[in-house]
Tab-separated table of C-alpha atoms in Angstrom:
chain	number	residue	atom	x	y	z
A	97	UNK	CA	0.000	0.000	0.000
A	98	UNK	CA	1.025	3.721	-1.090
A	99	UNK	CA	1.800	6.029	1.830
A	100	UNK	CA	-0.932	8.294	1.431
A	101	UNK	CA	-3.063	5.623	0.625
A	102	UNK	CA	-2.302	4.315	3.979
A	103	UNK	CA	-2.735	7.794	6.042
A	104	UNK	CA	-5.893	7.885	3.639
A	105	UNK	CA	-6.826	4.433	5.188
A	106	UNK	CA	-5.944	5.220	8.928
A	107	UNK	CA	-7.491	8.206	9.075
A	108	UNK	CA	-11.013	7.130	7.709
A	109	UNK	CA	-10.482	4.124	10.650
A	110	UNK	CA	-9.527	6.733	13.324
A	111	UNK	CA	-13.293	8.912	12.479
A	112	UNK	CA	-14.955	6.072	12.327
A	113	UNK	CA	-13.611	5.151	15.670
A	114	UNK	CA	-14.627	8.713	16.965
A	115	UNK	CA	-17.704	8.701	15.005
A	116	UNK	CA	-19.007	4.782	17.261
A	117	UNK	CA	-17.294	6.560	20.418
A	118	UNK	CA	-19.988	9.299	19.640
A	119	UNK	CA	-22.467	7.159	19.938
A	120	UNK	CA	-22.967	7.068	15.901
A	121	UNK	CA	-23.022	3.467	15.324
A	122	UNK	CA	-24.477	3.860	11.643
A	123	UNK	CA	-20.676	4.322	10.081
A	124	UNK	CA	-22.191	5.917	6.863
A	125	UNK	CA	-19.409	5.869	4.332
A	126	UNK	CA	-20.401	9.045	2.799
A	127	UNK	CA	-19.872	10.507	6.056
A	128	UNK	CA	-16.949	8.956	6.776
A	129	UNK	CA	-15.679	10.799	3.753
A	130	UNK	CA	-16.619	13.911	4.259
A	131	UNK	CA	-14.756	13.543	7.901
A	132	UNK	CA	-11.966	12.575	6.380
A	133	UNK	CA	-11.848	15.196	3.879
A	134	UNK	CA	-11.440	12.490	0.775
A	135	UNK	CA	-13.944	11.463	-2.044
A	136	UNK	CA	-16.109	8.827	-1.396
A	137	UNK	CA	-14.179	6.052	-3.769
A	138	UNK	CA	-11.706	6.666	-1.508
A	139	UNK	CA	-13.502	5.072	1.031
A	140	UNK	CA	-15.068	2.331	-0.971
A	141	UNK	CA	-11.711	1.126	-2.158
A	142	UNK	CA	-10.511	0.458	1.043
A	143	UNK	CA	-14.017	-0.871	2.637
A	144	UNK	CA	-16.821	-1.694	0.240
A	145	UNK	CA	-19.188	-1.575	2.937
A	146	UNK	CA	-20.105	-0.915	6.351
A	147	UNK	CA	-19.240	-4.552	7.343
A	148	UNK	CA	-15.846	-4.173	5.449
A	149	UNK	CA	-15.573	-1.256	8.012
A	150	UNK	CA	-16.389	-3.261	11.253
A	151	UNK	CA	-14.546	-6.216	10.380
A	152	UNK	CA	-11.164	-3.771	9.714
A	153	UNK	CA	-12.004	-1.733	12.885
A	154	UNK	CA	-11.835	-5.353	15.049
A	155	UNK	CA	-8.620	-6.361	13.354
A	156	UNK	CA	-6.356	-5.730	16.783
A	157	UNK	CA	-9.710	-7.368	18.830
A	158	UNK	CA	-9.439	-10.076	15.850
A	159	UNK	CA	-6.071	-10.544	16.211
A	160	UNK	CA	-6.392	-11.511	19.626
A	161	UNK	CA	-9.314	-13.954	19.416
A	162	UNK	CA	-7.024	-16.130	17.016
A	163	UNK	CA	-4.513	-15.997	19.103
A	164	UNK	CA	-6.607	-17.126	22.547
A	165	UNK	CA	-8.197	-19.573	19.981
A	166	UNK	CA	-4.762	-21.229	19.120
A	167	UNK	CA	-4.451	-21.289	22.710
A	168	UNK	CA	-7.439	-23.159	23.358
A	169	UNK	CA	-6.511	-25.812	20.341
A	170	UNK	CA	-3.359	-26.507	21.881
A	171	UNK	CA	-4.768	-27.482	25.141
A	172	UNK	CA	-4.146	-31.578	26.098
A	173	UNK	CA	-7.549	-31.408	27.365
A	174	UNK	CA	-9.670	-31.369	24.200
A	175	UNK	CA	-13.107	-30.564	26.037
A	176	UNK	CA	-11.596	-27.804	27.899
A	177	UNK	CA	-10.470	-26.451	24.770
A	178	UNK	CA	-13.585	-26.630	22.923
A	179	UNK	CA	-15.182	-24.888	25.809
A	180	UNK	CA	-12.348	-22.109	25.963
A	181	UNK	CA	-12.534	-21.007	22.367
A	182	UNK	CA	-16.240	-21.229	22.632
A	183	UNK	CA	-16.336	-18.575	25.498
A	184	UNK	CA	-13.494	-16.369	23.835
A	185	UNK	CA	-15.420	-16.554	20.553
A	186	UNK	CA	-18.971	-15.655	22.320
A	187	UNK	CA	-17.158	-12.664	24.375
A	188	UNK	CA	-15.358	-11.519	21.649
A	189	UNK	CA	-18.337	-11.423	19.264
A	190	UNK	CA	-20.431	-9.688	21.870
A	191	UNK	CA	-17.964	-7.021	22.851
A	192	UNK	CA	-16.998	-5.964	19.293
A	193	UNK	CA	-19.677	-6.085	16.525
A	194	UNK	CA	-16.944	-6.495	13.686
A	195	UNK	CA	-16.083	-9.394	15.179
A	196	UNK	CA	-19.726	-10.560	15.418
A	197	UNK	CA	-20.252	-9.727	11.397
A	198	UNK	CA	-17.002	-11.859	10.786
A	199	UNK	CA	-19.065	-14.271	12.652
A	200	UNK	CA	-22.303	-14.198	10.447
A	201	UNK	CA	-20.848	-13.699	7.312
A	202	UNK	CA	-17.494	-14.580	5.696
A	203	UNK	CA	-13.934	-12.993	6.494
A	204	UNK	CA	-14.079	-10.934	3.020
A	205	UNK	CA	-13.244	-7.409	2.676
A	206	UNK	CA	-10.823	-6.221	4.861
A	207	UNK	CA	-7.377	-8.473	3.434
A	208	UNK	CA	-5.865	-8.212	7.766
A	209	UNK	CA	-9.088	-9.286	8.848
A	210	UNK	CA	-9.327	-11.934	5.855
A	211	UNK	CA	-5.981	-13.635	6.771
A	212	UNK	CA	-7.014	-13.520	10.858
A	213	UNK	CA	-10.474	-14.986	9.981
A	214	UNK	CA	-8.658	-17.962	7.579
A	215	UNK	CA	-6.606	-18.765	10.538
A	216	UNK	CA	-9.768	-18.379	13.180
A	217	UNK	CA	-11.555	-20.618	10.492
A	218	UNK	CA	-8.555	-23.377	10.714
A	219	UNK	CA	-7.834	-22.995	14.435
A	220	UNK	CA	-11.666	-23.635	14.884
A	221	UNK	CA	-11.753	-26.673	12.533
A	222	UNK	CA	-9.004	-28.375	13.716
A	223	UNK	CA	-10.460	-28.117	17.404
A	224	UNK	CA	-13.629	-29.354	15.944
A	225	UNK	CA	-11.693	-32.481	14.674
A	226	UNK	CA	-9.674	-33.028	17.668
A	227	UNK	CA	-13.223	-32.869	19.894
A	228	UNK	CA	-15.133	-34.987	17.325
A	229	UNK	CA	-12.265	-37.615	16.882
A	230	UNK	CA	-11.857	-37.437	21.243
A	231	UNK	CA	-15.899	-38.443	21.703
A	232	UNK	CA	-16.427	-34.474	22.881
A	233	UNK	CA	-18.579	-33.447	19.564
A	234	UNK	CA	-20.803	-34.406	18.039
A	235	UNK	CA	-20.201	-36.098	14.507
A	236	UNK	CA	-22.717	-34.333	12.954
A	237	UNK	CA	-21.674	-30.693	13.796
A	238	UNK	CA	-19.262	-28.524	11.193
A	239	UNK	CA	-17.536	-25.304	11.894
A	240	UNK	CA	-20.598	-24.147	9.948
A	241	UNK	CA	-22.699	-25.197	12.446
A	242	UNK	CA	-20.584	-23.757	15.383
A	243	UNK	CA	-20.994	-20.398	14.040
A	244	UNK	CA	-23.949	-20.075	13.342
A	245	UNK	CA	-24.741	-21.292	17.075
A	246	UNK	CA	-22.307	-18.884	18.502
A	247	UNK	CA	-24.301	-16.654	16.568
A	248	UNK	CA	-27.414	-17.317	17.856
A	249	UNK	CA	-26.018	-17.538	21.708
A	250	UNK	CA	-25.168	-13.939	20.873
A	251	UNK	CA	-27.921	-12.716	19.318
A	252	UNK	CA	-30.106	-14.188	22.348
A	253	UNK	CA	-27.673	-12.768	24.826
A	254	UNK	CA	-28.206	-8.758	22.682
A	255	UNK	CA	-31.767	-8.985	22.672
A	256	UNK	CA	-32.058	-10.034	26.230
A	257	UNK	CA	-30.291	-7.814	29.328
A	258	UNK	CA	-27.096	-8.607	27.857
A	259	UNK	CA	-26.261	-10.085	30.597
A	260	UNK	CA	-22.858	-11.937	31.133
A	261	UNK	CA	-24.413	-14.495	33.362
A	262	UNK	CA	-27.314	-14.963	30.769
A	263	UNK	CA	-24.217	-15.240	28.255
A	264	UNK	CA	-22.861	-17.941	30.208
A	265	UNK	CA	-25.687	-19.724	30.585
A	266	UNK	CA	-26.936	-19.738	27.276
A	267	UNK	CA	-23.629	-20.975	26.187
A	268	UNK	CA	-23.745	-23.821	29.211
A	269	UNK	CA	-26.776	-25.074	27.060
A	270	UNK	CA	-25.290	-25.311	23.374
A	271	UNK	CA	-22.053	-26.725	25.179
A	272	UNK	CA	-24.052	-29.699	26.652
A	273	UNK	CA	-26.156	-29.854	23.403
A	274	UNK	CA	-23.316	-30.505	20.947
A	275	UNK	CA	-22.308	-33.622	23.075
A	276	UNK	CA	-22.682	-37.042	21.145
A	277	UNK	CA	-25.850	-38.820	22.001
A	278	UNK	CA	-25.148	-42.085	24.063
């Protein structure tokens, strides 16, 4: 990347940092633009959309989950694995909402995010394997699944009190659900 268009780039991430710590959580790119004092295709060629956005403003937060998530797969103790990088994932999702778009959707847009989410995406997979292969998963559930079930634990948790002990809870019940059946 060019010089200015880096400056260009972390700029229009700094006022869209000020602009959610404003209490603006719409992160209109025309906006975001007019901040920044740069034409609006500036903008779109570094985030095509607002999601693009959210996912690059969680890149350090990202960063982080994959690295508590490799944590997690490396512990001897498959189960308590699982259950680690489930809890990481579920916090992280519900304290960052790039994170939780990563979640719903795909890692695309952002390229740092993009890398961090292939390596969540492995991470996850391989724990998945390790947990299914160890009599901790269920055979029938795919990293597909797990997401979208994080997802939902989240989305439960946001419409509720969002509550950490409802959090916990919630998650207590998908962590006994994906057990295999005796």
């Amino acid at each position: 990347m060019r010089a200015d268009a880096a400056r260009n780039r972390a700029r229009l991430l700094s006022i869209a940092r000020e602009l959610l710590a404003a209490g603006d959580e719409s992160l209109q790119l025309n906006t975001i633009a007019r901040l920044a004092g740069v034409g609006v295709g500036t903008v779109y060629r570094h985030f095509p959309n607002r999601d693009a956005l959210l996912k690059a403003l969680a890149a350090e937060r990202f960063r982080r989950l994959a690295d508590e998530l490799l944590a997690a797969a490396a512990d001897e103790d498959v189960r308590a694995g699982l259950h680690r990088a489930m809890r990481s994932s579920l916090r992280y999702m519900l304290a960052d909402e790039g994170i939780a778009v990563a979640f719903q959707s795909s890692g695309d847009g952002d390229a740092e995010v993009s890398a961090t989410w292939a390596e969540v995406t492995r991470t996850l997979a391989a724990l998945l394997d390790r947990a299914r292969d160890g009599g901790v998963l269920r055979a029938d559930v795919g990293m597909d699944d797990i997401r979208r079930l994080l997802c939902g634990v989240g989305h439960a948790v946001r419409i509720g009190d969002n509550d950490a002990k409802n959090a916990e809870m919630y998650l207590d019940i998908l962590i006994q659900g994906l057990r295999p059946h005796d």
